[in-house]
mmCIF file with all atom_site columns, C-alpha atoms in Angstrom:
data_model
loop_
_atom_site.group_PDB
_atom_site.id
_atom_site.type_symbol
_atom_site.label_atom_id
_atom_site.label_alt_id
_atom_site.label_comp_id
_atom_site.label_asym_id
_atom_site.label_entity_id
_atom_site.label_seq_id
_atom_site.pdbx_PDB_ins_code
_atom_site.Cartn_x
_atom_site.Cartn_y
_atom_site.Cartn_z
_atom_site.occupancy
_atom_site.B_iso_or_equiv
_atom_site.pdbx_formal_charge
_atom_site.auth_seq_id
_atom_site.auth_comp_id
_atom_site.auth_asym_id
_atom_site.auth_atom_id
_atom_site.pdbx_PDB_model_num
ATOM 1   C CA . MET Q 1 1   ? -34.434 -8.884  -3.745 1.00 91.00 ? 20  MET Q CA 1
ATOM 2   C CA . GLU Q 1 2   ? -36.404 -7.615  -0.807 1.00 86.00 ? 21  GLU Q CA 1
ATOM 3   C CA . LYS Q 1 3   ? -36.365 -3.862  -0.223 1.00 81.00 ? 22  LYS Q CA 1
ATOM 4   C CA . ILE Q 1 4   ? -34.421 -2.978  2.933  1.00 77.00 ? 23  ILE Q CA 1
ATOM 5   C CA . ALA Q 1 5   ? -36.322 -1.253  5.744  1.00 76.00 ? 24  ALA Q CA 1
ATOM 6   C CA . SER Q 1 6   ? -34.623 2.144   5.404  1.00 80.00 ? 25  SER Q CA 1
ATOM 7   C CA . PHE Q 1 7   ? -35.854 2.401   1.798  1.00 82.00 ? 26  PHE Q CA 1
ATOM 8   C CA . THR Q 1 8   ? -39.456 2.016   2.965  1.00 81.00 ? 27  THR Q CA 1
ATOM 9   C CA . VAL Q 1 9   ? -39.370 5.242   5.025  1.00 84.00 ? 28  VAL Q CA 1
ATOM 10  C CA . ASP Q 1 10  ? -41.219 8.070   3.259  1.00 87.00 ? 29  ASP Q CA 1
ATOM 11  C CA . HIS Q 1 11  ? -38.336 10.477  2.695  1.00 91.00 ? 30  HIS Q CA 1
ATOM 12  C CA . LEU Q 1 12  ? -40.751 13.059  1.278  1.00 92.00 ? 31  LEU Q CA 1
ATOM 13  C CA . ARG Q 1 13  ? -42.276 13.437  4.760  1.00 93.00 ? 32  ARG Q CA 1
ATOM 14  C CA . LEU Q 1 14  ? -39.205 12.743  6.895  1.00 96.00 ? 33  LEU Q CA 1
ATOM 15  C CA . LYS Q 1 15  ? -38.149 15.579  9.212  1.00 97.00 ? 34  LYS Q CA 1
ATOM 16  C CA . ARG Q 1 16  ? -34.870 16.238  10.964 1.00 98.00 ? 35  ARG Q CA 1
ATOM 17  C CA . GLY Q 1 17  ? -34.408 14.303  14.200 1.00 98.00 ? 36  GLY Q CA 1
ATOM 18  C CA . ILE Q 1 18  ? -33.435 11.016  15.836 1.00 98.00 ? 37  ILE Q CA 1
ATOM 19  C CA . PHE Q 1 19  ? -35.221 7.880   14.674 1.00 97.00 ? 38  PHE Q CA 1
ATOM 20  C CA . VAL Q 1 20  ? -34.966 4.182   15.443 1.00 97.00 ? 39  VAL Q CA 1
ATOM 21  C CA . SER Q 1 21  ? -34.027 2.726   12.078 1.00 96.00 ? 40  SER Q CA 1
ATOM 22  C CA . ARG Q 1 22  ? -33.883 -0.922  13.128 1.00 96.00 ? 41  ARG Q CA 1
ATOM 23  C CA . LYS Q 1 23  ? -33.223 -3.367  15.943 1.00 97.00 ? 42  LYS Q CA 1
ATOM 24  C CA . ASP Q 1 24  ? -31.165 -6.483  15.371 1.00 97.00 ? 43  ASP Q CA 1
ATOM 25  C CA . ARG Q 1 25  ? -30.637 -9.453  17.662 1.00 97.00 ? 44  ARG Q CA 1
ATOM 26  C CA . PHE Q 1 26  ? -27.287 -11.246 17.868 1.00 92.00 ? 45  PHE Q CA 1
ATOM 27  C CA . GLY Q 1 27  ? -27.775 -14.068 20.347 1.00 95.00 ? 46  GLY Q CA 1
ATOM 28  C CA . GLU Q 1 28  ? -28.771 -12.353 23.597 1.00 96.00 ? 47  GLU Q CA 1
ATOM 29  C CA . THR Q 1 29  ? -27.582 -8.939  22.400 1.00 97.00 ? 48  THR Q CA 1
ATOM 30  C CA . ILE Q 1 30  ? -29.862 -6.373  20.783 1.00 98.00 ? 49  ILE Q CA 1
ATOM 31  C CA . LEU Q 1 31  ? -28.339 -3.614  18.661 1.00 98.00 ? 50  LEU Q CA 1
ATOM 32  C CA . THR Q 1 32  ? -30.362 -0.494  17.903 1.00 98.00 ? 51  THR Q CA 1
ATOM 33  C CA . THR Q 1 33  ? -29.530 1.518   14.794 1.00 98.00 ? 52  THR Q CA 1
ATOM 34  C CA . PHE Q 1 34  ? -30.441 5.195   14.969 1.00 98.00 ? 53  PHE Q CA 1
ATOM 35  C CA . ASP Q 1 35  ? -31.014 7.478   12.011 1.00 97.00 ? 54  ASP Q CA 1
ATOM 36  C CA . ILE Q 1 36  ? -29.594 10.863  13.037 1.00 98.00 ? 55  ILE Q CA 1
ATOM 37  C CA . ARG Q 1 37  ? -31.255 12.954  10.336 1.00 98.00 ? 56  ARG Q CA 1
ATOM 38  C CA . MET Q 1 38  ? -29.668 16.402  10.173 1.00 98.00 ? 57  MET Q CA 1
ATOM 39  C CA . LYS Q 1 39  ? -31.250 17.446  6.864  1.00 98.00 ? 58  LYS Q CA 1
ATOM 40  C CA . GLU Q 1 40  ? -34.756 17.096  5.470  1.00 97.00 ? 59  GLU Q CA 1
ATOM 41  C CA . PRO Q 1 41  ? -34.267 14.727  2.539  1.00 96.00 ? 60  PRO Q CA 1
ATOM 42  C CA . ASN Q 1 42  ? -34.871 16.182  -0.924 1.00 96.00 ? 61  ASN Q CA 1
ATOM 43  C CA . ARG Q 1 43  ? -35.906 19.539  0.556  1.00 96.00 ? 62  ARG Q CA 1
ATOM 44  C CA . GLU Q 1 44  ? -32.655 21.144  1.666  1.00 96.00 ? 63  GLU Q CA 1
ATOM 45  C CA . PRO Q 1 45  ? -29.009 20.939  0.680  1.00 97.00 ? 64  PRO Q CA 1
ATOM 46  C CA . VAL Q 1 46  ? -27.133 17.889  1.953  1.00 98.00 ? 65  VAL Q CA 1
ATOM 47  C CA . LEU Q 1 47  ? -24.143 17.999  4.272  1.00 98.00 ? 66  LEU Q CA 1
ATOM 48  C CA . ASP Q 1 48  ? -20.967 19.266  2.672  1.00 97.00 ? 67  ASP Q CA 1
ATOM 49  C CA . VAL Q 1 49  ? -18.410 16.410  2.513  1.00 98.00 ? 68  VAL Q CA 1
ATOM 50  C CA . PRO Q 1 50  ? -15.648 18.084  4.580  1.00 98.00 ? 69  PRO Q CA 1
ATOM 51  C CA . ALA Q 1 51  ? -18.165 19.075  7.293  1.00 98.00 ? 70  ALA Q CA 1
ATOM 52  C CA . ALA Q 1 52  ? -19.636 15.559  7.390  1.00 98.00 ? 71  ALA Q CA 1
ATOM 53  C CA . HIS Q 1 53  ? -16.127 14.095  7.594  1.00 98.00 ? 72  HIS Q CA 1
ATOM 54  C CA . THR Q 1 54  ? -15.330 16.339  10.559 1.00 98.00 ? 73  THR Q CA 1
ATOM 55  C CA . ILE Q 1 55  ? -18.629 15.500  12.289 1.00 98.00 ? 74  ILE Q CA 1
ATOM 56  C CA . GLU Q 1 56  ? -17.787 11.816  11.797 1.00 98.00 ? 75  GLU Q CA 1
ATOM 57  C CA . HIS Q 1 57  ? -14.381 12.205  13.485 1.00 98.00 ? 76  HIS Q CA 1
ATOM 58  C CA . LEU Q 1 58  ? -15.723 14.343  16.331 1.00 98.00 ? 77  LEU Q CA 1
ATOM 59  C CA . GLY Q 1 59  ? -18.897 12.323  16.847 1.00 98.00 ? 78  GLY Q CA 1
ATOM 60  C CA . ALA Q 1 60  ? -17.081 8.984   16.923 1.00 98.00 ? 79  ALA Q CA 1
ATOM 61  C CA . THR Q 1 61  ? -14.526 10.384  19.364 1.00 98.00 ? 80  THR Q CA 1
ATOM 62  C CA . TYR Q 1 62  ? -17.223 11.805  21.637 1.00 98.00 ? 81  TYR Q CA 1
ATOM 63  C CA . LEU Q 1 63  ? -19.396 8.696   21.642 1.00 98.00 ? 82  LEU Q CA 1
ATOM 64  C CA . ARG Q 1 64  ? -16.606 6.169   22.109 1.00 98.00 ? 83  ARG Q CA 1
ATOM 65  C CA . SER Q 1 65  ? -15.125 8.260   24.940 1.00 98.00 ? 84  SER Q CA 1
ATOM 66  C CA . HIS Q 1 66  ? -18.431 8.789   26.746 1.00 98.00 ? 85  HIS Q CA 1
ATOM 67  C CA . PRO Q 1 67  ? -18.252 7.472   30.342 1.00 98.00 ? 86  PRO Q CA 1
ATOM 68  C CA . GLN Q 1 68  ? -21.727 5.862   30.352 1.00 98.00 ? 87  GLN Q CA 1
ATOM 69  C CA . TRP Q 1 69  ? -22.268 5.013   26.670 1.00 98.00 ? 88  TRP Q CA 1
ATOM 70  C CA . GLY Q 1 70  ? -18.766 4.447   25.284 1.00 98.00 ? 89  GLY Q CA 1
ATOM 71  C CA . ASN Q 1 71  ? -18.736 0.689   25.798 1.00 98.00 ? 90  ASN Q CA 1
ATOM 72  C CA . ARG Q 1 72  ? -22.135 0.382   24.045 1.00 98.00 ? 91  ARG Q CA 1
ATOM 73  C CA . VAL Q 1 73  ? -21.115 2.204   20.854 1.00 98.00 ? 92  VAL Q CA 1
ATOM 74  C CA . VAL Q 1 74  ? -20.800 -0.111  17.860 1.00 98.00 ? 93  VAL Q CA 1
ATOM 75  C CA . TYR Q 1 75  ? -20.684 2.424   15.026 1.00 98.00 ? 94  TYR Q CA 1
ATOM 76  C CA . PHE Q 1 76  ? -21.032 6.100   14.124 1.00 98.00 ? 95  PHE Q CA 1
ATOM 77  C CA . GLY Q 1 77  ? -20.801 7.118   10.488 1.00 98.00 ? 96  GLY Q CA 1
ATOM 78  C CA . PRO Q 1 78  ? -22.367 9.090   7.639  1.00 98.00 ? 97  PRO Q CA 1
ATOM 79  C CA . MET Q 1 79  ? -25.283 8.138   5.430  1.00 96.00 ? 98  MET Q CA 1
ATOM 80  C CA . GLY Q 1 80  ? -24.437 7.845   1.760  1.00 95.00 ? 99  GLY Q CA 1
ATOM 81  C CA . CYS Q 1 81  ? -27.100 10.434  0.915  1.00 96.00 ? 100 CYS Q CA 1
ATOM 82  C CA . ARG Q 1 82  ? -25.315 12.926  3.203  1.00 98.00 ? 101 ARG Q CA 1
ATOM 83  C CA . THR Q 1 83  ? -28.457 13.900  5.102  1.00 98.00 ? 102 THR Q CA 1
ATOM 84  C CA . GLY Q 1 84  ? -27.203 12.548  8.416  1.00 98.00 ? 103 GLY Q CA 1
ATOM 85  C CA . PHE Q 1 85  ? -25.482 9.751   10.295 1.00 98.00 ? 104 PHE Q CA 1
ATOM 86  C CA . TYR Q 1 86  ? -26.126 6.294   11.650 1.00 98.00 ? 105 TYR Q CA 1
ATOM 87  C CA . VAL Q 1 87  ? -25.370 5.391   15.246 1.00 98.00 ? 106 VAL Q CA 1
ATOM 88  C CA . ILE Q 1 88  ? -25.490 1.762   16.347 1.00 98.00 ? 107 ILE Q CA 1
ATOM 89  C CA . LEU Q 1 89  ? -25.704 1.156   20.090 1.00 98.00 ? 108 LEU Q CA 1
ATOM 90  C CA . GLU Q 1 90  ? -25.962 -2.020  22.142 1.00 98.00 ? 109 GLU Q CA 1
ATOM 91  C CA . GLY Q 1 91  ? -29.379 -2.376  23.774 1.00 98.00 ? 110 GLY Q CA 1
ATOM 92  C CA . CYS Q 1 92  ? -33.070 -2.228  22.993 1.00 98.00 ? 111 CYS Q CA 1
ATOM 93  C CA . LEU Q 1 93  ? -33.372 1.554   22.902 1.00 98.00 ? 112 LEU Q CA 1
ATOM 94  C CA . SER Q 1 94  ? -35.736 4.329   21.823 1.00 98.00 ? 113 SER Q CA 1
ATOM 95  C CA . SER Q 1 95  ? -35.074 7.787   20.439 1.00 98.00 ? 114 SER Q CA 1
ATOM 96  C CA . ILE Q 1 96  ? -35.944 9.265   23.844 1.00 98.00 ? 115 ILE Q CA 1
ATOM 97  C CA . ASP Q 1 97  ? -33.358 6.977   25.484 1.00 98.00 ? 116 ASP Q CA 1
ATOM 98  C CA . VAL Q 1 98  ? -30.529 8.571   23.471 1.00 98.00 ? 117 VAL Q CA 1
ATOM 99  C CA . LEU Q 1 99  ? -31.841 12.121  23.046 1.00 98.00 ? 118 LEU Q CA 1
ATOM 100 C CA . ALA Q 1 100 ? -29.658 13.541  25.846 1.00 98.00 ? 119 ALA Q CA 1
ATOM 101 C CA . LEU Q 1 101 ? -26.566 11.706  24.557 1.00 98.00 ? 120 LEU Q CA 1
ATOM 102 C CA . ILE Q 1 102 ? -27.001 12.901  20.970 1.00 98.00 ? 121 ILE Q CA 1
ATOM 103 C CA . THR Q 1 103 ? -27.824 16.441  22.129 1.00 98.00 ? 122 THR Q CA 1
ATOM 104 C CA . GLU Q 1 104 ? -24.662 16.504  24.279 1.00 98.00 ? 123 GLU Q CA 1
ATOM 105 C CA . MET Q 1 105 ? -22.615 15.220  21.350 1.00 98.00 ? 124 MET Q CA 1
ATOM 106 C CA . PHE Q 1 106 ? -23.837 17.924  18.969 1.00 98.00 ? 125 PHE Q CA 1
ATOM 107 C CA . ALA Q 1 107 ? -23.370 20.623  21.637 1.00 98.00 ? 126 ALA Q CA 1
ATOM 108 C CA . TRP Q 1 108 ? -19.793 19.394  22.087 1.00 98.00 ? 127 TRP Q CA 1
ATOM 109 C CA . ILE Q 1 109 ? -19.197 19.475  18.320 1.00 98.00 ? 128 ILE Q CA 1
ATOM 110 C CA . ALA Q 1 110 ? -20.734 22.964  18.044 1.00 98.00 ? 129 ALA Q CA 1
ATOM 111 C CA . SER Q 1 111 ? -18.334 24.326  20.662 1.00 98.00 ? 130 SER Q CA 1
ATOM 112 C CA . TYR Q 1 112 ? -15.234 22.306  19.696 1.00 98.00 ? 131 TYR Q CA 1
ATOM 113 C CA . ILE Q 1 113 ? -12.052 24.417  19.390 1.00 97.00 ? 132 ILE Q CA 1
ATOM 114 C CA . ASP Q 1 114 ? -9.134  21.961  19.358 1.00 96.00 ? 133 ASP Q CA 1
ATOM 115 C CA . GLU Q 1 115 ? -7.433  19.927  16.614 1.00 97.00 ? 134 GLU Q CA 1
ATOM 116 C CA . ILE Q 1 116 ? -9.750  17.465  14.883 1.00 97.00 ? 135 ILE Q CA 1
ATOM 117 C CA . PRO Q 1 117 ? -9.063  13.998  16.333 1.00 97.00 ? 136 PRO Q CA 1
ATOM 118 C CA . GLY Q 1 118 ? -7.590  11.551  13.864 1.00 97.00 ? 137 GLY Q CA 1
ATOM 119 C CA . ALA Q 1 119 ? -7.016  14.181  11.182 1.00 96.00 ? 138 ALA Q CA 1
ATOM 120 C CA . THR Q 1 120 ? -3.414  13.503  10.250 1.00 96.00 ? 139 THR Q CA 1
ATOM 121 C CA . ALA Q 1 121 ? -2.032  11.619  7.260  1.00 97.00 ? 140 ALA Q CA 1
ATOM 122 C CA . ALA Q 1 122 ? -1.048  8.703   9.501  1.00 97.00 ? 141 ALA Q CA 1
ATOM 123 C CA . GLU Q 1 123 ? -4.554  8.448   11.025 1.00 97.00 ? 142 GLU Q CA 1
ATOM 124 C CA . CYS Q 1 124 ? -6.976  9.222   8.179  1.00 97.00 ? 143 CYS Q CA 1
ATOM 125 C CA . GLY Q 1 125 ? -7.226  8.241   4.528  1.00 96.00 ? 144 GLY Q CA 1
ATOM 126 C CA . ASN Q 1 126 ? -8.395  11.721  3.490  1.00 96.00 ? 145 ASN Q CA 1
ATOM 127 C CA . TRP Q 1 127 ? -7.002  13.899  6.266  1.00 96.00 ? 146 TRP Q CA 1
ATOM 128 C CA . ARG Q 1 128 ? -7.047  17.178  4.308  1.00 96.00 ? 147 ARG Q CA 1
ATOM 129 C CA . ASP Q 1 129 ? -10.809 16.989  3.657  1.00 97.00 ? 148 ASP Q CA 1
ATOM 130 C CA . HIS Q 1 130 ? -12.175 18.528  6.874  1.00 98.00 ? 149 HIS Q CA 1
ATOM 131 C CA . ASN Q 1 131 ? -14.062 21.707  7.708  1.00 98.00 ? 150 ASN Q CA 1
ATOM 132 C CA . LEU Q 1 132 ? -14.415 22.365  11.429 1.00 98.00 ? 151 LEU Q CA 1
ATOM 133 C CA . ASP Q 1 133 ? -16.203 25.705  11.039 1.00 98.00 ? 152 ASP Q CA 1
ATOM 134 C CA . MET Q 1 134 ? -18.900 24.194  8.819  1.00 98.00 ? 153 MET Q CA 1
ATOM 135 C CA . ALA Q 1 135 ? -19.203 21.123  11.071 1.00 98.00 ? 154 ALA Q CA 1
ATOM 136 C CA . LYS Q 1 136 ? -19.801 23.424  14.035 1.00 98.00 ? 155 LYS Q CA 1
ATOM 137 C CA . TRP Q 1 137 ? -22.393 25.416  12.078 1.00 98.00 ? 156 TRP Q CA 1
ATOM 138 C CA . GLU Q 1 138 ? -24.253 22.227  11.075 1.00 98.00 ? 157 GLU Q CA 1
ATOM 139 C CA . ALA Q 1 139 ? -24.138 20.907  14.660 1.00 98.00 ? 158 ALA Q CA 1
ATOM 140 C CA . LEU Q 1 140 ? -25.493 24.184  16.027 1.00 98.00 ? 159 LEU Q CA 1
ATOM 141 C CA . ARG Q 1 141 ? -28.298 24.178  13.473 1.00 98.00 ? 160 ARG Q CA 1
ATOM 142 C CA . PHE Q 1 142 ? -29.242 20.586  14.385 1.00 98.00 ? 161 PHE Q CA 1
ATOM 143 C CA . LEU Q 1 143 ? -29.328 21.470  18.083 1.00 98.00 ? 162 LEU Q CA 1
ATOM 144 C CA . ASP Q 1 144 ? -32.396 23.621  17.351 1.00 96.00 ? 163 ASP Q CA 1
ATOM 145 C CA . VAL Q 1 145 ? -34.298 20.379  16.643 1.00 97.00 ? 164 VAL Q CA 1
ATOM 146 C CA . LEU Q 1 146 ? -32.786 18.380  19.492 1.00 98.00 ? 165 LEU Q CA 1
ATOM 147 C CA . LYS Q 1 147 ? -33.473 20.934  22.233 1.00 96.00 ? 166 LYS Q CA 1
ATOM 148 C CA . LYS Q 1 148 ? -37.257 20.907  21.695 1.00 96.00 ? 167 LYS Q CA 1
ATOM 149 C CA . PRO Q 1 149 ? -38.126 17.849  19.624 1.00 97.00 ? 168 PRO Q CA 1
ATOM 150 C CA . LEU Q 1 150 ? -41.660 17.167  18.473 1.00 97.00 ? 169 LEU Q CA 1
ATOM 151 C CA . PRO Q 1 151 ? -43.003 13.639  17.858 1.00 97.00 ? 170 PRO Q CA 1
ATOM 152 C CA . GLU Q 1 152 ? -42.180 14.133  14.150 1.00 97.00 ? 171 GLU Q CA 1
ATOM 153 C CA . ASN Q 1 153 ? -38.502 14.517  15.164 1.00 97.00 ? 172 ASN Q CA 1
ATOM 154 C CA . LEU Q 1 154 ? -38.469 11.237  17.116 1.00 98.00 ? 173 LEU Q CA 1
ATOM 155 C CA . GLU Q 1 155 ? -40.695 8.872   15.123 1.00 96.00 ? 174 GLU Q CA 1
ATOM 156 C CA . TYR Q 1 156 ? -40.663 8.010   11.429 1.00 95.00 ? 175 TYR Q CA 1
ATOM 157 C CA . PRO Q 1 157 ? -43.703 9.227   9.477  1.00 93.00 ? 176 PRO Q CA 1
ATOM 158 C CA . SER Q 1 158 ? -46.336 6.517   9.193  1.00 85.00 ? 177 SER Q CA 1
#
């Protein structure tokens, strides 16, 4: 089998940031998949499962409710390696195109003080496994990268 594109990225050199993972065409529609890398792979601890679960609920809620971007959101969810998330948006987009959106989302998560959306037994298959305080801490830490990104935070290492 052919190796998928995300496995060809040098994870030993990958920094935290927002990266275009792939672009797919479906008829006239282009979907851009973004790698929202919150942790440096293999160099720092991965996201704690309850924090990642909470970020998933909050991030999906924020993105799908966004007045300009909500109707272009296809997916927001965690990476299996727990170093970040994938966001799939309609359009031929760059990391710079979504930097403000992703920064706003993580600022919203970092300051969130209400009940976690979708975190009841009727709404979630693992509703007890959340950690809002840790999700906020991780979001705040990631904002340090998003507020002043370098090229290494917006483009995969070559």
